[in-house]
Short mmCIF file of C-alpha atoms in Angstrom, two decimals:
data_model
loop_
_atom_site.label_atom_id
_atom_site.label_comp_id
_atom_site.label_asym_id
_atom_site.label_seq_id
_atom_site.Cartn_x
_atom_site.Cartn_y
_atom_site.Cartn_z
CA MET A 20 -117.78 67.56 99.92
CA ALA A 21 -114.10 68.15 101.55
CA ASP A 22 -115.08 71.70 101.03
CA GLU A 23 -118.22 71.53 103.50
CA LEU A 24 -116.83 69.76 105.73
CA ALA A 25 -113.87 71.93 106.25
CA ARG A 26 -116.33 74.71 106.53
CA LEU A 27 -118.18 72.86 109.01
CA THR A 28 -115.52 72.56 111.00
CA GLU A 29 -114.75 76.05 111.18
CA LEU A 30 -118.56 76.61 112.35
CA PHE A 31 -118.18 73.49 114.93
CA ARG A 32 -115.14 75.59 116.72
CA ILE A 33 -116.90 78.93 116.36
CA VAL A 34 -120.16 77.36 118.29
CA PHE A 35 -118.58 74.75 120.84
CA ASP A 36 -115.87 77.28 121.12
CA ASP A 37 -113.19 75.00 120.52
CA ASP A 38 -110.17 76.09 118.54
CA THR A 39 -108.61 72.57 118.17
CA LEU A 40 -112.20 70.64 117.65
CA VAL A 41 -111.44 68.33 114.76
CA VAL A 42 -114.87 66.41 112.99
CA THR A 43 -115.11 63.56 110.58
CA PRO A 44 -117.94 62.13 109.07
CA GLU A 45 -118.27 60.03 111.81
CA THR A 46 -118.63 62.77 114.72
CA THR A 47 -121.63 62.36 116.84
CA ALA A 48 -123.32 64.25 119.71
CA ALA A 49 -121.38 61.46 121.77
CA ASP A 50 -118.19 62.65 120.71
CA VAL A 51 -118.33 66.44 121.25
CA SER A 52 -118.85 68.15 124.52
CA GLY A 53 -121.99 70.59 124.60
CA TRP A 54 -123.49 69.07 121.79
CA ASP A 55 -127.17 68.98 123.22
CA SER A 56 -130.62 69.96 121.41
CA LEU A 57 -129.84 73.60 122.29
CA THR A 58 -126.53 73.81 121.22
CA HIS A 59 -127.54 71.72 117.82
CA VAL A 60 -130.26 74.28 116.67
CA THR A 61 -127.45 77.10 116.91
CA LEU A 62 -125.59 75.45 115.02
CA MET A 63 -127.90 74.60 112.26
CA LEU A 64 -128.34 78.22 111.78
CA ASN A 65 -124.81 78.94 111.68
CA VAL A 66 -124.90 76.57 108.71
CA GLU A 67 -128.06 77.95 107.59
CA ARG A 68 -125.98 81.37 107.39
CA GLU A 69 -122.85 79.94 106.38
CA PHE A 70 -124.11 78.06 103.31
CA GLY A 71 -127.28 80.25 102.28
CA VAL A 72 -129.79 77.56 102.98
CA ARG A 73 -132.81 76.60 105.19
CA PHE A 74 -133.67 73.37 106.95
CA SER A 75 -136.78 72.04 107.97
CA SER A 76 -137.27 70.91 111.84
CA ARG A 77 -137.28 67.15 110.75
CA GLU A 78 -134.06 67.64 108.88
CA VAL A 79 -132.55 69.41 111.76
CA ALA A 80 -133.55 66.68 114.64
CA MET A 81 -132.99 63.48 112.61
CA LEU A 82 -129.25 64.48 111.47
CA LYS A 83 -127.06 61.50 113.23
CA ASN A 84 -123.70 62.77 112.40
CA VAL A 85 -121.27 65.19 110.66
CA GLY A 86 -121.25 63.13 107.71
CA GLU A 87 -124.84 63.47 107.43
CA LEU A 88 -124.96 67.13 108.02
CA VAL A 89 -122.45 67.56 105.13
CA GLN A 90 -124.59 65.34 102.43
CA LEU A 91 -127.65 67.69 103.44
CA VAL A 92 -125.48 70.85 102.75
CA ALA A 93 -123.90 69.13 99.94
CA SER A 94 -127.66 68.39 98.49
CA ARG A 95 -128.71 71.80 99.29
CA GLN A 96 -125.90 73.56 97.05
CA HIS A 97 -126.41 71.46 94.33
CA VAL A 98 -130.15 72.55 94.39
CA ARG A 99 -129.37 76.37 94.38
CA MET B 18 -143.57 45.87 133.64
CA ASP B 19 -142.84 47.89 136.73
CA ALA B 20 -143.18 51.78 137.29
CA SER B 21 -139.52 52.44 136.34
CA SER B 22 -139.18 50.06 133.29
CA TYR B 23 -141.06 52.71 130.75
CA SER B 24 -138.74 55.61 131.70
CA ARG B 25 -135.76 53.18 131.81
CA ARG B 26 -136.64 52.01 128.43
CA MET B 27 -137.31 55.21 126.90
CA LEU B 28 -134.24 56.91 128.43
CA GLN B 29 -132.13 54.00 127.03
CA TYR B 30 -133.85 54.65 123.23
CA VAL B 31 -132.92 58.65 123.95
CA ARG B 32 -129.18 57.81 124.82
CA GLU B 33 -128.88 55.63 121.93
CA ARG B 34 -130.41 57.09 119.47
CA HIS B 35 -130.98 60.82 120.21
CA PRO B 36 -127.92 61.69 122.28
CA ARG B 37 -128.45 65.46 121.89
CA SER B 38 -131.79 65.48 123.63
CA LEU B 39 -130.41 62.84 126.97
CA ALA B 40 -129.43 65.97 128.78
CA GLY B 41 -132.96 67.42 129.16
CA VAL B 42 -134.86 64.37 129.45
CA LEU B 43 -132.45 63.63 132.68
CA GLU B 44 -132.92 67.06 133.61
CA ALA B 45 -136.81 66.80 134.06
CA ARG B 46 -136.20 63.39 135.71
CA ALA B 47 -133.76 64.90 138.05
CA VAL B 48 -137.31 67.51 139.07
CA ASP B 49 -138.81 64.23 141.12
CA PRO B 50 -137.45 60.77 139.51
CA ARG B 51 -140.00 58.71 141.50
CA ARG B 52 -143.06 60.79 140.12
CA PHE B 53 -141.30 61.02 136.85
CA ASP B 54 -141.26 56.91 136.56
CA GLU B 55 -145.22 57.32 137.56
CA TYR B 56 -146.12 59.69 134.93
CA ALA B 57 -143.93 57.74 132.27
CA ALA B 58 -145.59 54.47 133.41
CA LEU B 59 -149.14 56.10 133.44
CA PHE B 60 -148.78 57.74 129.92
CA VAL B 61 -146.85 55.58 128.16
CA GLY B 62 -148.69 52.78 129.46
CA TRP B 63 -151.76 53.92 128.39
CA ALA B 64 -150.12 54.47 125.24
CA THR B 65 -148.93 51.29 124.60
CA SER B 66 -152.14 49.72 125.32
CA ALA B 67 -153.74 51.64 122.81
CA TYR B 68 -151.33 51.43 120.20
CA GLY B 69 -148.96 48.56 120.76
CA GLU B 70 -145.23 48.33 122.76
CA ASP B 71 -143.51 49.84 119.36
CA VAL B 72 -145.10 53.43 119.81
CA ILE B 73 -142.79 53.73 122.78
CA GLU B 74 -139.58 54.35 120.20
CA ARG B 75 -142.23 56.27 117.77
CA MET B 76 -143.36 58.25 120.49
CA VAL B 77 -139.73 59.29 121.71
CA ASP B 78 -139.22 60.10 118.01
CA ALA B 79 -142.18 62.70 117.90
CA PHE B 80 -140.85 63.84 121.05
CA VAL B 81 -137.40 64.97 119.86
CA LEU B 82 -139.15 65.88 116.72
CA PHE B 83 -141.12 68.33 118.54
CA SER B 84 -138.69 69.52 120.64
CA SER B 85 -136.63 69.98 117.53
CA ASP B 86 -139.36 72.06 116.20
CA VAL B 87 -139.68 74.48 119.01
CA ASN B 88 -136.13 74.73 119.65
CA LEU B 89 -135.76 75.82 115.85
CA ALA B 90 -138.83 78.01 115.99
CA GLN B 91 -137.46 79.63 119.37
CA ALA B 92 -134.09 80.48 117.29
CA ARG B 93 -135.62 82.15 114.50
CA TYR B 94 -137.92 84.32 117.03
CA GLU B 95 -134.62 85.43 118.57
CA ALA B 96 -133.51 86.39 115.17
CA THR B 97 -137.09 88.36 114.34
CA GLY B 98 -138.31 89.30 117.64
CA ARG B 99 -141.75 88.00 116.92
CA TYR B 100 -143.56 84.74 116.01
CA GLU B 101 -143.61 83.09 112.46
CA ARG B 102 -147.56 82.85 112.55
CA LEU B 103 -150.02 85.58 113.04
CA THR B 104 -153.03 83.95 112.66
CA TYR B 105 -155.22 80.94 113.80
CA LYS B 106 -156.17 80.00 110.16
CA GLU B 107 -152.43 79.82 109.36
CA SER B 108 -151.95 77.12 112.14
CA ASP B 109 -155.11 75.54 111.36
CA ASP B 110 -153.84 74.98 107.63
CA ALA B 111 -150.08 74.01 108.60
CA VAL B 112 -150.84 71.88 111.54
CA TYR B 113 -154.59 71.07 113.12
CA SER B 114 -156.09 69.99 109.55
CA GLN B 115 -153.04 67.87 108.82
CA PRO B 116 -153.32 64.24 110.10
CA GLY B 117 -150.22 63.30 109.03
CA VAL B 118 -148.54 66.07 110.84
CA MET B 119 -150.86 65.94 113.87
CA ARG B 120 -150.42 62.65 114.58
CA ASP B 121 -146.47 63.41 115.36
CA TYR B 122 -147.24 66.57 116.84
CA LEU B 123 -149.67 65.24 119.43
CA LEU B 124 -147.42 62.03 120.34
CA GLY B 125 -144.63 64.37 120.60
CA VAL B 126 -146.70 66.84 122.99
CA TYR B 127 -147.86 64.21 125.08
CA LEU B 128 -144.27 63.16 126.15
CA THR B 129 -143.77 66.94 126.99
CA ASN B 130 -145.65 66.55 130.22
CA PHE B 131 -143.00 64.84 131.96
CA MET B 132 -140.04 64.69 129.81
CA TRP B 133 -139.56 68.67 129.55
CA ALA B 134 -138.57 69.74 133.04
CA HIS B 135 -140.56 72.89 133.11
CA HIS B 136 -143.46 70.84 131.91
CA MET B 137 -142.70 68.10 134.86
CA GLU B 138 -142.97 71.11 137.44
CA LEU B 139 -146.52 71.96 136.21
CA SER B 140 -147.66 68.42 136.16
CA LEU B 141 -146.52 68.38 139.86
CA LEU B 142 -148.66 71.58 140.53
CA PHE B 143 -151.41 69.94 138.43
CA GLU B 144 -151.46 66.58 140.72
CA ASP B 145 -150.74 68.59 144.03
CA ARG B 146 -152.89 71.18 143.85
CA PHE B 147 -155.75 70.90 141.00
CA LEU B 148 -156.43 67.33 141.51
CA PRO B 149 -157.31 67.38 145.03
CA SER B 150 -159.73 70.55 144.51
CA ILE B 151 -162.11 68.50 142.21
CA ALA B 152 -164.69 66.91 144.38
CA GLY B 153 -166.83 63.76 143.67
CA GLU B 154 -169.72 63.58 140.75
CA SER B 155 -167.71 66.82 138.86
CA ARG B 156 -168.69 67.36 135.94
CA ILE B 157 -165.02 68.60 134.21
CA ILE B 158 -164.82 69.67 130.81
CA GLU B 159 -161.78 70.07 128.77
CA ILE B 160 -161.13 72.86 126.02
CA ALA B 161 -158.66 71.61 123.40
CA PRO B 162 -157.73 68.29 124.80
CA GLY B 163 -155.27 67.32 121.75
CA HIS B 164 -154.04 64.04 123.16
CA GLY B 165 -156.48 63.92 126.35
CA GLY B 166 -153.74 63.25 128.95
CA TRP B 167 -154.40 65.97 131.06
CA GLY B 168 -158.27 65.43 131.42
CA LEU B 169 -157.77 61.38 131.77
CA TRP B 170 -155.13 61.90 134.54
CA ALA B 171 -158.11 63.66 136.47
CA LEU B 172 -160.45 60.80 135.79
CA HIS B 173 -157.94 58.25 136.81
CA ALA B 174 -157.18 60.14 139.64
CA THR B 175 -161.05 61.16 140.84
CA ARG B 176 -163.96 59.35 141.43
CA GLY B 177 -167.31 59.56 140.08
CA THR B 178 -166.49 62.42 137.79
CA SER B 179 -166.96 62.50 134.02
CA LEU B 180 -165.38 64.54 131.17
CA VAL B 181 -166.38 66.12 127.95
CA GLY B 182 -163.95 67.30 125.72
CA PHE B 183 -163.94 69.57 122.49
CA ASP B 184 -160.88 69.95 119.80
CA ILE B 185 -160.68 71.15 116.53
CA SER B 186 -158.75 68.55 115.30
CA ASP B 187 -160.37 65.13 114.38
CA THR B 188 -156.91 63.55 114.91
CA ALA B 189 -157.00 64.71 118.30
CA VAL B 190 -160.25 63.15 119.01
CA ASP B 191 -159.30 60.03 117.99
CA MET B 192 -156.47 59.90 119.94
CA ALA B 193 -158.30 60.87 122.92
CA ARG B 194 -160.50 58.16 122.59
CA GLN B 195 -158.21 55.85 122.22
CA LEU B 196 -156.03 56.50 125.09
CA ALA B 197 -159.70 57.05 127.27
CA SER B 198 -160.57 53.47 126.33
CA ALA B 199 -156.87 51.85 126.93
CA ALA B 200 -157.47 53.83 130.28
CA GLN B 201 -160.55 52.16 130.86
CA LEU B 202 -162.13 55.59 131.11
CA SER B 203 -164.08 55.71 128.23
CA ALA B 204 -167.35 55.46 130.36
CA ARG B 205 -166.70 58.68 132.04
CA ALA B 206 -165.15 60.48 128.73
CA SER B 207 -166.75 61.85 125.71
CA TYR B 208 -165.17 63.99 122.98
CA ALA B 209 -166.28 65.70 120.12
CA GLN B 210 -164.74 67.38 117.32
CA ARG B 211 -165.89 70.98 117.40
CA ASP B 212 -163.93 74.46 117.52
CA ALA B 213 -164.45 75.16 121.22
CA MET B 214 -164.59 78.81 120.42
CA SER B 215 -167.77 78.19 118.69
CA ILE B 216 -169.57 77.13 121.70
CA THR B 217 -171.60 80.10 123.04
CA THR B 218 -174.82 79.89 124.01
CA ASP B 219 -176.12 75.91 123.81
CA ILE B 220 -174.05 74.98 126.90
CA GLY B 221 -174.57 76.87 130.45
CA PRO B 222 -172.82 77.14 133.52
CA VAL B 223 -172.86 73.45 134.16
CA TYR B 224 -169.17 72.39 134.88
CA ASP B 225 -167.59 71.82 137.81
CA ALA B 226 -164.15 71.81 136.59
CA CYS B 227 -162.08 73.00 133.63
CA ILE B 228 -158.83 72.27 132.41
CA CYS B 229 -157.30 74.47 129.12
CA SER B 230 -153.83 73.23 128.67
CA PHE B 231 -151.68 75.34 126.34
CA LEU B 232 -154.31 76.70 123.85
CA ILE B 233 -154.58 80.10 124.76
CA GLU B 234 -151.60 81.07 123.08
CA HIS B 235 -152.47 79.66 119.98
CA LEU B 236 -155.50 82.22 119.49
CA GLU B 237 -155.71 85.58 118.26
CA ASP B 238 -157.71 86.91 120.89
CA PRO B 239 -156.89 85.21 124.37
CA GLY B 240 -159.66 87.38 126.27
CA ALA B 241 -162.22 85.29 124.22
CA LEU B 242 -161.02 82.05 125.39
CA LEU B 243 -161.59 83.28 129.03
CA ALA B 244 -165.26 84.78 128.63
CA LEU B 245 -165.99 81.26 127.18
CA VAL B 246 -164.49 79.38 130.49
CA SER B 247 -166.56 81.71 132.54
CA ARG B 248 -169.69 81.13 130.75
CA LEU B 249 -169.25 77.20 131.17
CA VAL B 250 -168.18 76.57 134.97
CA ARG B 251 -170.25 77.43 137.94
CA PRO B 252 -169.37 80.06 140.55
CA THR B 253 -166.42 78.03 142.74
CA ALA B 254 -165.49 76.06 140.01
CA ARG B 255 -161.62 75.72 139.78
CA VAL B 256 -159.96 75.85 136.18
CA PHE B 257 -156.28 74.44 135.12
CA LEU B 258 -155.10 77.02 132.60
CA THR B 259 -151.96 76.63 130.86
CA GLY B 260 -150.10 79.23 128.55
CA ALA B 261 -146.84 80.09 127.05
CA LEU B 262 -145.03 83.18 127.46
CA THR B 263 -142.07 84.29 124.80
CA ALA B 264 -142.15 80.76 123.76
CA ALA B 265 -142.20 80.47 119.81
CA GLN B 266 -143.81 77.23 118.65
CA VAL B 267 -144.92 76.51 114.75
CA ASP B 268 -148.66 77.33 115.80
CA HIS B 269 -148.26 79.88 118.56
CA VAL B 270 -149.68 83.32 117.63
CA TYR B 271 -150.36 85.32 120.59
CA GLU B 272 -147.13 86.38 122.46
CA PHE B 273 -147.52 86.83 126.28
CA ARG B 274 -144.40 88.60 127.32
CA HIS B 275 -145.36 88.98 130.96
CA GLU B 276 -147.26 86.71 133.44
CA ALA B 277 -149.31 90.02 134.64
CA GLU B 278 -151.19 89.34 131.09
CA LEU B 279 -152.10 86.05 131.90
CA VAL B 280 -153.67 86.84 135.65
CA VAL B 281 -155.24 90.20 134.35
CA LEU B 282 -157.14 88.26 131.39
CA ALA B 283 -158.38 85.46 134.25
CA GLU B 284 -159.68 88.49 136.50
CA GLN B 285 -161.28 90.56 134.11
CA HIS B 286 -163.47 87.09 133.50
CA GLY B 287 -164.69 86.72 136.74
CA PHE B 288 -161.50 84.45 138.44
CA ARG B 289 -159.64 84.55 141.22
CA VAL B 290 -155.84 83.07 140.98
CA LEU B 291 -155.38 80.37 143.45
CA ASP B 292 -152.08 79.22 142.68
CA MET B 293 -149.93 80.11 139.59
CA ARG B 294 -146.39 78.61 138.62
CA SER B 295 -144.35 79.99 135.95
CA VAL B 296 -141.56 77.71 134.75
CA GLY B 297 -138.59 78.51 132.30
CA PRO B 298 -136.44 75.80 130.88
CA ARG B 299 -132.89 75.22 132.75
CA ARG B 300 -130.86 75.51 129.20
CA THR B 301 -131.54 78.44 126.82
CA LEU B 302 -130.13 79.51 123.71
CA PRO B 303 -127.00 80.43 123.42
CA GLY B 304 -127.30 84.67 123.71
CA ALA B 305 -130.97 84.50 124.32
CA ARG B 306 -132.72 87.46 125.06
CA PHE B 307 -136.37 85.73 125.77
CA LEU B 308 -136.95 83.42 128.00
CA PRO B 309 -139.50 80.86 127.08
CA ARG B 310 -141.97 79.94 129.97
CA SER B 311 -144.86 77.97 130.59
CA ALA B 312 -147.22 78.95 132.97
CA ALA B 313 -149.85 77.16 134.85
CA LEU B 314 -152.83 78.87 136.96
CA ILE B 315 -155.19 77.31 139.15
CA LEU B 316 -158.49 79.65 139.08
CA GLN B 317 -161.45 79.73 140.89
CA LYS B 318 -164.70 81.45 139.55
CA ARG B 319 -165.84 84.17 141.48
CA THR B 320 -169.34 84.79 143.38
CA HIS B 321 -168.51 88.14 144.37
CA GLU B 322 -167.20 91.28 142.60
CA THR B 323 -163.60 90.42 144.32
CA TRP B 324 -163.89 86.82 145.74
#
């Protein structure tokens, strides 16, 4: 899942306009300035495009941290 | 619990469990902190009486899920330029006739009345401008009450009034009845499962007031709703009507783009617009081309051609 985390890090840097941003599986909204409900949706749509997957609203809403996002993406990649 | 204890508990839970949603809820409270706390005490108080203290966290979860649903639908609308669903039947099949979906949907919507900043402003209009216009002994009809919160608020704030509500969803009718019981308003509120649009000639213009909140954008023919309301209310009756504009949602079908469309519809069906408030959220999606707005109109049934 290191590949997914690396690609997600790039997306985080784009969405939050911060080239130095580093995310780990433990990273939550409290750790990233500006990660509110709207930027979260923007992030998730970028993830959908990057990985060619589509998320449900519940999946989008209930993600607690980056680790859960990595797992969600990885599980979809295996299904495809 | 004192008036602010409900909002404190909800804010604490949002902060701990749903930090991404905290900014929006704080914006809503900032609109009017005192009344935010009062609304929380009123609405959440009824809910805890009906379902127990544990419902608070469940309601907040449902609110976050509903808000996410709305944000996601809005983002997809931004990408395509159109709402995802085009017919009422699609919404009925996916949402209204699905009890499991509908329960969380209603709990989430219930909190948006004060936990979305722009809806908080509509609640202020309801309290400041609509409720004082309801005379004692008034008969109120609520079309598509959903959770029932608006109508119960009207009964709570007035004396001698009574209310009938029709909703297409059994789940909604159950919830409205449970909240009415919790609010000790059952004797003045009755609800029935019925497609409001099927009310044709069997009920005449007997109502003194009407509440119809966020139904019109769910319909394929919004004019038919205004025609129905016009048939149901007496001349000079007051109507509280709300609708969404360029605001996507899983079950929004009719895309209003301009406030004037609502005004014209109301005027075409025998109403005079007494008050109107159209409010967008404080924050929008980055690069958004649509501003999702919620509009509330207070209408008066005309007695003459123009007034």
